């Protein structure tokens, strides 16, 4: 007696057992085995029994193939929707605004509102543009209209989807310009103080003298004058006499010589006294 050959199922047909079919559909939705087993209508005393029964169920002929087929179908539907969305975004980006307008000849009127004519008495015309009737537009063009407005003359003005927004959405969809994720290393996790301390320790081990602090970010102080007490900074510059008197009243500027334009000695204290940036001597 010939033994009938079992034909392997590709999972495209629903399972005859309704509980098995429901379980396969829940599993295709990425639900855990125990959850899918119970949501399909099966019962078990506890999770251990439910897990064992669900494993046994998936080993039955056709169940695993049905789950794989449903998962593949879902992925195909996602790919189809993604392709349709990409096609729509490309249509918005490449839309031609001129396809929604038409040119027509209108009678020319003068400033008095009367029709303008030439020397022979023929009516003059001018070329104008108006929006096409939406019903006259093809379906693919109508899909590109986001909104319409009515002007004071009662004309319907179409508003297309934003090209800039469509371009941004398209770049996200195609993952264009995305920054590559770079995992942090040990150095990236160190603070500035920890990094400087580590460099200082390495310099000591190598026998190298190195100054590691934040002094490089500070401006070098101006040279102090040896003639003034407290290392006060002196800045000499010629200014007008009238301006010197005004500046002397406000900033305590002392005149050294007399004349129309005369050198003035400006005395400024060190930053530790007034908290201001030092004044560099002008060369």
JSON list of N, CA and C in Angstrom, two decimals, residues 25 39 43 45 50 88 93 119 146 148 151 155-156 187 189 191 194 214 219 250 270 273 277 279:
[
{"chain": "A", "resi": 25, "resn": "UNK", "atom": "N", "xyz": [-2.06, 34.07, 14.73]},
{"chain": "A", "resi": 25, "resn": "UNK", "atom": "CA", "xyz": [-2.21, 35.51, 14.45]},
{"chain": "A", "resi": 25, "resn": "UNK", "atom": "C", "xyz": [-1.68, 36.36, 15.60]},
{"chain": "A", "resi": 39, "resn": "UNK", "atom": "N", "xyz": [-4.81, 34.39, 25.07]},
{"chain": "A", "resi": 39, "resn": "UNK", "atom": "CA", "xyz": [-5.70, 35.27, 24.31]},
{"chain": "A", "resi": 39, "resn": "UNK", "atom": "C", "xyz": [-6.42, 34.49, 23.20]},
{"chain": "A", "resi": 43, "resn": "UNK", "atom": "N", "xyz": [-6.65, 27.51, 27.98]},
{"chain": "A", "resi": 43, "resn": "UNK", "atom": "CA", "xyz": [-6.55, 27.65, 29.43]},
{"chain": "A", "resi": 43, "resn": "UNK", "atom": "C", "xyz": [-5.39, 26.81, 29.95]},
{"chain": "A", "resi": 45, "resn": "UNK", "atom": "N", "xyz": [-3.24, 25.96, 34.04]},
{"chain": "A", "resi": 45, "resn": "UNK", "atom": "CA", "xyz": [-3.25, 26.18, 35.47]},
{"chain": "A", "resi": 45, "resn": "UNK", "atom": "C", "xyz": [-2.34, 27.32, 35.87]},
{"chain": "A", "resi": 50, "resn": "UNK", "atom": "N", "xyz": [1.22, 26.83, 30.73]},
{"chain": "A", "resi": 50, "resn": "UNK", "atom": "CA", "xyz": [0.88, 27.55, 29.50]},
{"chain": "A", "resi": 50, "resn": "UNK", "atom": "C", "xyz": [2.08, 27.63, 28.55]},
{"chain": "A", "resi": 88, "resn": "UNK", "atom": "N", "xyz": [4.45, 59.51, -2.61]},
{"chain": "A", "resi": 88, "resn": "UNK", "atom": "CA", "xyz": [3.65, 60.72, -2.37]},
{"chain": "A", "resi": 88, "resn": "UNK", "atom": "C", "xyz": [4.54, 61.90, -2.00]},
{"chain": "A", "resi": 93, "resn": "UNK", "atom": "N", "xyz": [7.39, 67.10, -3.54]},
{"chain": "A", "resi": 93, "resn": "UNK", "atom": "CA", "xyz": [8.64, 67.81, -3.76]},
{"chain": "A", "resi": 93, "resn": "UNK", "atom": "C", "xyz": [8.76, 68.26, -5.22]},
{"chain": "A", "resi": 119, "resn": "UNK", "atom": "N", "xyz": [-6.58, 102.86, -31.66]},
{"chain": "A", "resi": 119, "resn": "UNK", "atom": "CA", "xyz": [-6.98, 103.94, -32.56]},
{"chain": "A", "resi": 119, "resn": "UNK", "atom": "C", "xyz": [-8.06, 103.50, -33.53]},
{"chain": "A", "resi": 146, "resn": "UNK", "atom": "N", "xyz": [-3.37, 70.72, -0.31]},
{"chain": "A", "resi": 146, "resn": "UNK", "atom": "CA", "xyz": [-3.61, 70.58, 1.14]},
{"chain": "A", "resi": 146, "resn": "UNK", "atom": "C", "xyz": [-4.84, 71.33, 1.58]},
{"chain": "A", "resi": 148, "resn": "UNK", "atom": "N", "xyz": [-7.72, 74.92, 0.38]},
{"chain": "A", "resi": 148, "resn": "UNK", "atom": "CA", "xyz": [-8.15, 75.91, -0.60]},
{"chain": "A", "resi": 148, "resn": "UNK", "atom": "C", "xyz": [-8.65, 77.15, 0.15]},
{"chain": "A", "resi": 151, "resn": "UNK", "atom": "N", "xyz": [-10.87, 83.87, -2.59]},
{"chain": "A", "resi": 151, "resn": "UNK", "atom": "CA", "xyz": [-10.50, 85.28, -2.60]},
{"chain": "A", "resi": 151, "resn": "UNK", "atom": "C", "xyz": [-11.75, 86.16, -2.66]},
{"chain": "A", "resi": 155, "resn": "UNK", "atom": "N", "xyz": [-12.97, 83.34, -6.31]},
{"chain": "A", "resi": 155, "resn": "UNK", "atom": "CA", "xyz": [-12.15, 82.32, -6.96]},
{"chain": "A", "resi": 155, "resn": "UNK", "atom": "C", "xyz": [-11.56, 81.38, -5.92]},
{"chain": "A", "resi": 156, "resn": "UNK", "atom": "N", "xyz": [-11.48, 80.12, -6.27]},
{"chain": "A", "resi": 156, "resn": "UNK", "atom": "CA", "xyz": [-10.90, 79.11, -5.38]},
{"chain": "A", "resi": 156, "resn": "UNK", "atom": "C", "xyz": [-9.40, 79.03, -5.65]},
{"chain": "A", "resi": 187, "resn": "UNK", "atom": "N", "xyz": [37.36, 58.00, 27.78]},
{"chain": "A", "resi": 187, "resn": "UNK", "atom": "CA", "xyz": [37.77, 59.40, 27.85]},
{"chain": "A", "resi": 187, "resn": "UNK", "atom": "C", "xyz": [36.58, 60.34, 27.75]},
{"chain": "A", "resi": 189, "resn": "UNK", "atom": "N", "xyz": [33.72, 59.95, 28.96]},
{"chain": "A", "resi": 189, "resn": "UNK", "atom": "CA", "xyz": [32.96, 59.97, 30.21]},
{"chain": "A", "resi": 189, "resn": "UNK", "atom": "C", "xyz": [33.68, 60.75, 31.31]},
{"chain": "A", "resi": 191, "resn": "UNK", "atom": "N", "xyz": [35.33, 63.88, 33.33]},
{"chain": "A", "resi": 191, "resn": "UNK", "atom": "CA", "xyz": [35.14, 65.32, 33.43]},
{"chain": "A", "resi": 191, "resn": "UNK", "atom": "C", "xyz": [36.45, 66.03, 33.12]},
{"chain": "A", "resi": 194, "resn": "UNK", "atom": "N", "xyz": [39.00, 65.38, 35.88]},
{"chain": "A", "resi": 194, "resn": "UNK", "atom": "CA", "xyz": [39.56, 64.03, 35.86]},
{"chain": "A", "resi": 194, "resn": "UNK", "atom": "C", "xyz": [40.53, 63.86, 34.69]},
{"chain": "A", "resi": 214, "resn": "UNK", "atom": "N", "xyz": [43.59, 75.88, 33.91]},
{"chain": "A", "resi": 214, "resn": "UNK", "atom": "CA", "xyz": [42.73, 76.65, 33.01]},
{"chain": "A", "resi": 214, "resn": "UNK", "atom": "C", "xyz": [43.31, 78.02, 32.70]},
{"chain": "A", "resi": 219, "resn": "UNK", "atom": "N", "xyz": [43.06, 85.76, 29.79]},
{"chain": "A", "resi": 219, "resn": "UNK", "atom": "CA", "xyz": [43.88, 86.71, 29.07]},
{"chain": "A", "resi": 219, "resn": "UNK", "atom": "C", "xyz": [45.08, 87.11, 29.91]},
{"chain": "A", "resi": 250, "resn": "UNK", "atom": "N", "xyz": [34.73, 111.78, 35.55]},
{"chain": "A", "resi": 250, "resn": "UNK", "atom": "CA", "xyz": [34.05, 110.51, 35.72]},
{"chain": "A", "resi": 250, "resn": "UNK", "atom": "C", "xyz": [34.99, 109.40, 36.15]},
{"chain": "A", "resi": 270, "resn": "UNK", "atom": "N", "xyz": [44.54, 96.81, 39.26]},
{"chain": "A", "resi": 270, "resn": "UNK", "atom": "CA", "xyz": [44.61, 95.43, 38.84]},
{"chain": "A", "resi": 270, "resn": "UNK", "atom": "C", "xyz": [43.24, 94.78, 38.95]},
{"chain": "A", "resi": 273, "resn": "UNK", "atom": "N", "xyz": [41.39, 93.95, 42.20]},
{"chain": "A", "resi": 273, "resn": "UNK", "atom": "CA", "xyz": [40.78, 94.99, 43.03]},
{"chain": "A", "resi": 273, "resn": "UNK", "atom": "C", "xyz": [39.41, 95.39, 42.51]},
{"chain": "A", "resi": 277, "resn": "UNK", "atom": "N", "xyz": [38.82, 93.65, 33.30]},
{"chain": "A", "resi": 277, "resn": "UNK", "atom": "CA", "xyz": [39.94, 93.18, 32.48]},
{"chain": "A", "resi": 277, "resn": "UNK", "atom": "C", "xyz": [41.03, 94.22, 32.47]},
{"chain": "A", "resi": 279, "resn": "UNK", "atom": "N", "xyz": [43.94, 96.81, 31.19]},
{"chain": "A", "resi": 279, "resn": "UNK", "atom": "CA", "xyz": [44.08, 97.62, 29.99]},
{"chain": "A", "resi": 279, "resn": "UNK", "atom": "C", "xyz": [45.48, 97.46, 29.47]}
]
